[in-house]
CSV table of C-alpha atoms in Angstrom, one decimal:
chain,number,residue,atom,x,y,z
A,1,UNK,CA,23.4,7.3,171.3
A,2,UNK,CA,26.7,5.3,169.6
A,3,UNK,CA,25.6,3.5,166.3
A,4,UNK,CA,29.2,1.6,166.2
A,5,UNK,CA,28.5,-0.1,169.9
A,6,UNK,CA,25.0,-0.6,168.7
A,7,UNK,CA,25.7,-1.9,165.7
A,8,UNK,CA,28.5,-4.7,167.3
A,9,UNK,CA,26.1,-4.7,170.1
A,10,UNK,CA,23.1,-6.0,167.5
A,11,UNK,CA,26.0,-8.4,165.7
A,12,UNK,CA,27.2,-10.2,168.9
A,13,UNK,CA,22.8,-10.5,169.5
A,14,UNK,CA,22.7,-12.8,165.6
A,15,UNK,CA,20.3,-9.4,164.4
A,16,UNK,CA,20.9,-9.9,161.2
A,17,UNK,CA,22.7,-7.1,158.7
A,18,UNK,CA,19.5,-6.4,157.5
A,19,UNK,CA,17.9,-5.7,160.7
A,20,UNK,CA,19.9,-3.8,162.1
A,21,UNK,CA,20.2,-1.8,159.0
A,22,UNK,CA,16.4,-1.7,159.0
A,23,UNK,CA,16.3,0.2,162.7
A,24,UNK,CA,19.6,2.4,162.0
A,25,UNK,CA,17.5,4.5,159.2
A,26,UNK,CA,15.0,4.6,161.8
A,27,UNK,CA,17.2,6.0,164.5
A,28,UNK,CA,18.2,9.0,164.9
A,29,UNK,CA,20.5,11.4,162.3
A,30,UNK,CA,23.6,12.1,164.6
A,31,UNK,CA,25.1,14.4,163.0
A,32,UNK,CA,22.5,16.3,160.8
A,33,UNK,CA,21.7,18.7,163.0
A,34,UNK,CA,17.8,18.9,164.1
A,35,UNK,CA,15.1,19.1,161.6
A,36,UNK,CA,14.6,22.5,161.9
A,37,UNK,CA,17.7,23.5,160.4
A,38,UNK,CA,17.9,21.3,157.4
A,39,UNK,CA,14.3,21.4,156.6
A,40,UNK,CA,15.0,24.2,153.9
A,41,UNK,CA,18.0,22.0,152.0
A,42,UNK,CA,15.8,19.0,152.0
A,43,UNK,CA,13.3,21.0,150.7
A,44,UNK,CA,15.7,22.4,148.4
A,45,UNK,CA,16.6,18.5,147.6
A,46,UNK,CA,12.7,17.1,147.3
A,47,UNK,CA,12.0,20.7,144.9
A,48,UNK,CA,14.5,20.1,142.3
A,49,UNK,CA,14.0,16.2,141.4
A,50,UNK,CA,10.2,17.0,142.1
A,51,UNK,CA,9.9,14.0,145.2
A,52,UNK,CA,8.5,14.1,147.9
A,53,UNK,CA,10.3,15.7,151.0
A,54,UNK,CA,9.8,12.2,152.7
A,55,UNK,CA,11.3,10.0,150.2
A,56,UNK,CA,14.6,12.0,151.2
A,57,UNK,CA,16.5,10.2,154.0
A,58,UNK,CA,20.1,10.4,156.5
A,59,UNK,CA,22.1,8.2,155.7
A,60,UNK,CA,26.3,7.7,155.8
A,61,UNK,CA,28.7,9.1,158.3
A,62,UNK,CA,26.0,12.6,159.2
A,63,UNK,CA,23.2,9.6,160.4
A,64,UNK,CA,26.1,7.5,161.8
A,65,UNK,CA,28.7,9.7,163.5
A,66,UNK,CA,31.5,8.3,161.4
A,67,UNK,CA,32.3,6.5,157.8
A,68,UNK,CA,30.7,2.9,157.7
A,69,UNK,CA,33.6,2.0,155.3
A,70,UNK,CA,36.5,3.0,157.4
A,71,UNK,CA,35.6,4.3,160.6
A,72,UNK,CA,36.9,7.2,160.0
A,73,UNK,CA,34.8,10.1,162.4
A,74,UNK,CA,32.5,12.5,160.7
A,75,UNK,CA,34.4,15.8,159.8
A,76,UNK,CA,32.2,18.9,159.0
A,77,UNK,CA,34.8,19.7,157.0
A,78,UNK,CA,35.8,15.9,155.2
A,79,UNK,CA,31.8,14.4,155.6
A,80,UNK,CA,29.2,14.5,153.2
A,81,UNK,CA,25.8,14.6,154.3
A,82,UNK,CA,24.9,11.3,152.4
A,83,UNK,CA,20.2,11.4,151.2
A,84,UNK,CA,18.8,8.4,149.5
A,85,UNK,CA,16.1,8.8,147.5
A,86,UNK,CA,13.9,5.8,147.7
A,87,UNK,CA,11.3,7.2,144.5
A,88,UNK,CA,10.9,4.5,141.6
A,89,UNK,CA,9.9,7.3,138.9
A,90,UNK,CA,13.5,9.0,140.3
A,91,UNK,CA,14.8,6.0,139.9
A,92,UNK,CA,13.8,5.6,136.8
A,93,UNK,CA,14.9,9.2,135.1
A,94,UNK,CA,18.6,7.4,136.2
A,95,UNK,CA,20.5,5.5,133.1
A,96,UNK,CA,21.2,2.2,135.4
A,97,UNK,CA,25.1,2.7,135.2
A,98,UNK,CA,26.8,-0.4,133.4
A,99,UNK,CA,26.5,-4.1,134.6
A,100,UNK,CA,25.1,-2.0,137.9
A,101,UNK,CA,22.1,-4.8,139.4
A,102,UNK,CA,19.0,-4.4,138.8
A,103,UNK,CA,18.5,-2.4,142.2
A,104,UNK,CA,22.3,-0.6,142.4
A,105,UNK,CA,21.7,3.2,143.8
A,106,UNK,CA,22.5,5.2,140.7
A,107,UNK,CA,23.2,9.3,140.7
A,108,UNK,CA,21.4,12.3,139.3
A,109,UNK,CA,24.5,14.1,138.4
A,110,UNK,CA,25.9,10.9,137.0
A,111,UNK,CA,23.2,9.1,135.7
A,112,UNK,CA,20.9,12.0,134.3
A,113,UNK,CA,20.2,12.2,131.1
A,114,UNK,CA,23.1,14.1,130.1
A,115,UNK,CA,21.0,17.7,128.5
A,116,UNK,CA,20.4,17.8,132.3
A,117,UNK,CA,23.1,16.5,134.8
A,118,UNK,CA,24.6,20.1,134.0
A,119,UNK,CA,22.1,22.2,135.3
A,120,UNK,CA,21.8,19.1,138.6
A,121,UNK,CA,25.6,19.3,139.0
A,122,UNK,CA,24.8,23.6,139.9
A,123,UNK,CA,21.8,23.1,141.2
A,124,UNK,CA,23.5,20.7,143.7
A,125,UNK,CA,26.7,22.8,144.2
A,126,UNK,CA,24.4,25.7,145.5
A,127,UNK,CA,23.3,23.4,148.3
A,128,UNK,CA,25.8,22.1,149.4
A,129,UNK,CA,27.5,25.5,149.5
A,130,UNK,CA,24.3,27.1,151.7
A,131,UNK,CA,25.4,24.5,154.3
A,132,UNK,CA,28.9,24.5,154.2
A,133,UNK,CA,29.8,24.8,157.4
A,134,UNK,CA,28.5,21.7,158.6
A,135,UNK,CA,28.8,19.5,155.5
A,136,UNK,CA,31.8,19.5,153.1
A,137,UNK,CA,29.0,18.9,149.6
A,138,UNK,CA,25.6,17.4,149.7
A,139,UNK,CA,25.4,14.2,147.6
A,140,UNK,CA,22.1,11.9,147.0
A,141,UNK,CA,22.0,8.5,145.9
A,142,UNK,CA,18.8,7.0,144.9
A,143,UNK,CA,17.0,3.3,145.0
A,144,UNK,CA,13.9,1.7,143.7
A,145,UNK,CA,12.4,1.0,147.2
A,146,UNK,CA,12.7,0.7,150.8
A,147,UNK,CA,14.5,-2.8,150.5
A,148,UNK,CA,16.9,-1.8,148.3
A,149,UNK,CA,18.1,0.8,150.2
A,150,UNK,CA,18.1,-1.8,153.4
A,151,UNK,CA,19.9,-4.3,150.8
A,152,UNK,CA,22.5,-1.8,150.4
A,153,UNK,CA,22.9,-0.3,153.8
A,154,UNK,CA,23.4,-3.7,155.0
A,155,UNK,CA,25.8,-4.7,152.4
A,156,UNK,CA,27.7,-1.7,153.9
A,157,UNK,CA,26.9,-2.6,157.6
A,158,UNK,CA,28.6,-6.4,156.9
A,159,UNK,CA,32.2,-4.5,155.9
A,160,UNK,CA,32.1,-2.1,158.7
A,161,UNK,CA,32.0,-5.6,160.7
A,162,UNK,CA,34.3,-7.9,158.0
A,163,UNK,CA,31.2,-10.6,158.2
A,164,UNK,CA,30.7,-11.9,154.1
A,165,UNK,CA,27.5,-11.2,153.0
A,166,UNK,CA,25.6,-13.2,150.5
A,167,UNK,CA,27.3,-14.1,147.5
A,168,UNK,CA,26.6,-12.3,144.7
A,169,UNK,CA,25.0,-13.0,141.7
A,170,UNK,CA,27.0,-13.7,138.4
A,171,UNK,CA,28.0,-10.6,136.8
A,172,UNK,CA,28.8,-10.4,132.4
A,173,UNK,CA,32.5,-11.0,131.9
A,174,UNK,CA,34.7,-8.0,131.3
A,175,UNK,CA,31.6,-6.4,134.1
A,176,UNK,CA,33.4,-3.7,136.3
A,177,UNK,CA,34.0,-4.9,139.5
A,178,UNK,CA,30.7,-5.3,142.2
A,179,UNK,CA,30.8,-1.5,143.8
A,180,UNK,CA,33.2,-0.2,141.0
A,181,UNK,CA,29.8,2.3,140.2
A,182,UNK,CA,29.2,3.2,143.7
A,183,UNK,CA,32.9,4.4,145.1
A,184,UNK,CA,32.9,8.1,145.8
A,185,UNK,CA,37.0,8.0,144.0
A,186,UNK,CA,35.0,6.6,140.7
A,187,UNK,CA,32.1,8.7,141.7
A,188,UNK,CA,34.0,12.2,140.7
A,189,UNK,CA,35.9,9.9,138.0
A,190,UNK,CA,32.2,9.7,136.4
A,191,UNK,CA,31.6,13.8,137.2
A,192,UNK,CA,34.8,14.2,135.1
A,193,UNK,CA,37.9,14.6,137.9
A,194,UNK,CA,37.1,18.2,138.7
A,195,UNK,CA,39.0,20.3,140.0
A,196,UNK,CA,36.7,21.6,142.3
A,197,UNK,CA,33.3,20.7,144.0
A,198,UNK,CA,32.0,23.1,145.0
A,199,UNK,CA,33.0,27.6,144.3
A,200,UNK,CA,36.3,27.8,144.7
A,201,UNK,CA,35.4,30.3,148.0
A,202,UNK,CA,34.1,27.0,149.9
A,203,UNK,CA,36.3,24.2,148.9
A,204,UNK,CA,38.6,23.1,151.0
A,205,UNK,CA,41.8,20.4,150.5
A,206,UNK,CA,38.9,17.3,151.3
A,207,UNK,CA,36.9,18.5,148.3
A,208,UNK,CA,39.0,19.6,145.5
A,209,UNK,CA,42.0,18.6,143.5
A,210,UNK,CA,44.3,16.4,144.1
A,211,UNK,CA,41.6,13.1,144.6
A,212,UNK,CA,42.3,10.1,146.5
A,213,UNK,CA,42.6,7.0,145.2
A,214,UNK,CA,44.6,3.5,146.4
A,215,UNK,CA,45.9,1.1,143.4
A,216,UNK,CA,42.8,-0.7,142.7
A,217,UNK,CA,40.3,2.2,143.0
A,218,UNK,CA,42.5,4.0,140.1
A,219,UNK,CA,43.0,0.8,137.5
A,220,UNK,CA,38.9,0.3,137.8
A,221,UNK,CA,38.7,4.7,137.0
A,222,UNK,CA,40.9,4.4,134.5
A,223,UNK,CA,41.3,0.5,132.7
A,224,UNK,CA,38.0,1.9,130.5
A,225,UNK,CA,39.9,1.1,127.2
A,226,UNK,CA,42.8,-1.6,126.1
A,227,UNK,CA,46.5,0.9,125.7
A,228,UNK,CA,45.0,2.0,129.0
A,229,UNK,CA,44.7,-1.3,130.9
A,230,UNK,CA,48.8,-1.3,128.5
A,231,UNK,CA,49.6,1.3,130.5
A,232,UNK,CA,49.0,0.7,133.5
A,233,UNK,CA,50.6,-3.3,133.5
A,234,UNK,CA,53.6,-0.5,133.0
A,235,UNK,CA,52.9,0.9,136.0
A,236,UNK,CA,52.6,-1.4,137.8
A,237,UNK,CA,56.1,-3.0,136.2
A,238,UNK,CA,57.3,0.5,137.5
A,239,UNK,CA,56.4,1.0,140.9
A,240,UNK,CA,57.5,-3.0,141.3
A,241,UNK,CA,61.3,-1.6,140.2
A,242,UNK,CA,61.2,1.3,141.9
A,243,UNK,CA,60.1,-0.7,145.7
A,244,UNK,CA,63.4,-2.2,145.2
A,245,UNK,CA,65.3,1.3,145.2
A,246,UNK,CA,63.1,3.3,147.1
A,247,UNK,CA,60.7,4.2,149.7
A,248,UNK,CA,57.4,5.8,147.8
A,249,UNK,CA,55.4,7.4,149.7
A,250,UNK,CA,53.0,8.8,146.9
A,251,UNK,CA,52.4,10.0,143.6
A,252,UNK,CA,50.5,12.3,141.6
A,253,UNK,CA,49.3,11.8,138.5
A,254,UNK,CA,47.9,13.8,135.7
A,255,UNK,CA,48.0,15.0,132.0
A,256,UNK,CA,45.4,13.1,129.3
A,257,UNK,CA,45.7,9.7,131.7
A,258,UNK,CA,43.5,10.9,134.1
A,259,UNK,CA,41.0,12.4,131.0
A,260,UNK,CA,39.0,9.5,130.9
A,261,UNK,CA,37.2,10.8,127.4
A,262,UNK,CA,40.8,9.9,125.7
A,263,UNK,CA,40.6,6.1,125.5
A,264,UNK,CA,44.3,6.6,123.7
A,265,UNK,CA,46.1,8.9,125.9
A,266,UNK,CA,50.1,8.5,124.7
A,267,UNK,CA,51.6,8.4,128.0
A,268,UNK,CA,51.3,8.8,132.3
A,269,UNK,CA,52.6,11.4,132.7
A,270,UNK,CA,54.2,10.6,136.6
A,271,UNK,CA,55.8,12.3,140.0
A,272,UNK,CA,56.3,9.7,142.6
A,273,UNK,CA,56.8,10.9,145.8
A,274,UNK,CA,59.5,8.5,147.4
A,275,UNK,CA,62.0,8.8,150.4
A,276,UNK,CA,66.0,6.9,150.1
A,277,UNK,CA,66.5,3.3,151.6
A,278,UNK,CA,68.7,3.5,154.2
A,279,UNK,CA,69.2,-0.1,153.2
A,280,UNK,CA,70.1,0.4,150.1
A,281,UNK,CA,74.0,1.0,148.9
A,282,UNK,CA,73.6,2.5,146.1
A,283,UNK,CA,73.5,6.2,145.3
A,284,UNK,CA,69.3,6.5,144.7
A,285,UNK,CA,69.3,9.5,142.2
A,286,UNK,CA,71.6,7.8,139.7
A,287,UNK,CA,69.3,4.3,140.0
A,288,UNK,CA,66.2,7.1,139.6
A,289,UNK,CA,68.2,8.0,136.2
A,290,UNK,CA,68.4,4.9,134.6
A,291,UNK,CA,65.1,3.5,135.3
A,292,UNK,CA,63.4,6.9,134.7
A,293,UNK,CA,64.8,5.3,130.8
A,294,UNK,CA,63.7,2.5,131.1
A,295,UNK,CA,60.4,3.6,132.1
A,296,UNK,CA,59.8,5.8,129.2
A,297,UNK,CA,60.2,2.9,126.3
A,298,UNK,CA,57.1,2.1,127.8
A,299,UNK,CA,55.3,5.6,128.0
A,300,UNK,CA,55.3,6.0,131.6
A,301,UNK,CA,56.8,10.0,132.6
A,302,UNK,CA,57.6,9.6,135.6
A,303,UNK,CA,59.6,12.3,137.8
A,304,UNK,CA,60.3,12.3,141.1
A,305,UNK,CA,60.6,14.3,144.4
A,306,UNK,CA,62.6,13.6,147.4
A,307,UNK,CA,60.0,14.1,150.7
A,308,UNK,CA,64.1,13.9,152.5
A,309,UNK,CA,65.3,16.7,151.0
A,310,UNK,CA,65.0,20.0,152.3
A,311,UNK,CA,61.7,21.1,152.9
A,312,UNK,CA,60.8,24.0,150.3
A,313,UNK,CA,63.1,22.3,146.9
A,314,UNK,CA,59.5,19.6,147.6
A,315,UNK,CA,56.8,22.3,147.7
A,316,UNK,CA,59.1,23.9,145.1
A,317,UNK,CA,58.8,20.7,142.9
A,318,UNK,CA,54.8,20.1,143.6
A,319,UNK,CA,53.8,23.4,142.8
A,320,UNK,CA,55.2,22.8,139.6
A,321,UNK,CA,54.4,19.4,138.4
A,322,UNK,CA,50.5,20.6,139.8
A,323,UNK,CA,51.2,23.6,136.7
A,324,UNK,CA,52.9,21.8,134.2
A,325,UNK,CA,50.3,18.7,134.9
A,326,UNK,CA,46.9,21.5,134.5
A,327,UNK,CA,49.3,23.7,132.0
A,328,UNK,CA,48.0,23.1,128.1
A,329,UNK,CA,50.4,22.1,125.7
A,330,UNK,CA,50.4,24.2,122.6
A,331,UNK,CA,48.2,22.1,119.9
A,332,UNK,CA,46.4,20.7,122.6
A,333,UNK,CA,42.9,21.1,124.3
A,334,UNK,CA,42.5,23.2,127.5
A,335,UNK,CA,42.8,20.8,130.6
A,336,UNK,CA,39.8,21.4,133.3
A,337,UNK,CA,40.1,17.9,135.3
A,338,UNK,CA,41.9,18.2,138.3
A,339,UNK,CA,44.5,15.4,138.8
A,340,UNK,CA,45.2,11.9,140.8
A,341,UNK,CA,47.1,11.6,144.3
A,342,UNK,CA,47.2,8.2,144.7
A,343,UNK,CA,48.2,6.0,146.8
A,344,UNK,CA,50.9,3.1,147.2
A,345,UNK,CA,49.8,-0.5,147.4
A,346,UNK,CA,49.0,-3.6,145.2
A,347,UNK,CA,46.3,-2.8,142.1
A,348,UNK,CA,44.1,-5.5,140.6
A,349,UNK,CA,46.8,-7.0,138.3
A,350,UNK,CA,45.8,-5.6,135.5
């Protein structure tokens, strides 16, 4: 079965997204393997969370063969096994994220009581390791009833088709953007921005630090205090200035700013990977030197790695800054969190 074609055919026939989602959940899981080989894992999840195995359903790219988020094909090295559990009791055990709708997905690794989270995360690490040759990680979302799961899947199907859904309910002033709690990057930040999700031996670039984020996701995740929002606004201005001089490819962000427990980070440490622009007449090195001093006035500690220099230089500088950002400076706590690889693009304007 080709779910991509089937979904578009159903949409062309004016079938509602909820009906498409409901039928898809009853259909085959294309990339999960045979039910017998996956049965031990599903039993392990049901025992860990004390729910019937019948409550555990396969969703995401393991079901569809591609991601509803961006259309990327399922890849066992990078694609998670996404499980949805429909169980009202388990849903109540998870605390509701701030500003989340009444039946939004909840995640045991994030939303369980604090004294249970570490044990649950370790258990999921072990479960993920048992299928590491088939999936990047095993993740679980919990819903109070089947209707809530269907609505969530319908929303993803609409997004995939580029179709507007029902208008969302009004959100409280200052609430997080809709869906922010469920984005993969937000989920990683909520888990403490770890360096690795799996044991090191089972890790890949796709499930370890540095974690990919666009500007909007980065600002949502790290704009939790007034000072942080000031720093983010300064970063936006700095990147706009840079765009007049060089082409920015991506940025590596580390230090205290990516520690969300720190509401008042002193500065924002960032390395910009750039190439010279042929249409700029002045020498970029001199311009970047001047801009660096300007940015420091607003607590943006920016360093630079030229992507159009010798490859060894880019490797050397990248390795140096990665180690620097992970190092403990005198008088500071050990840094156990990961780094963020920030992709260029438009932010939220904070």
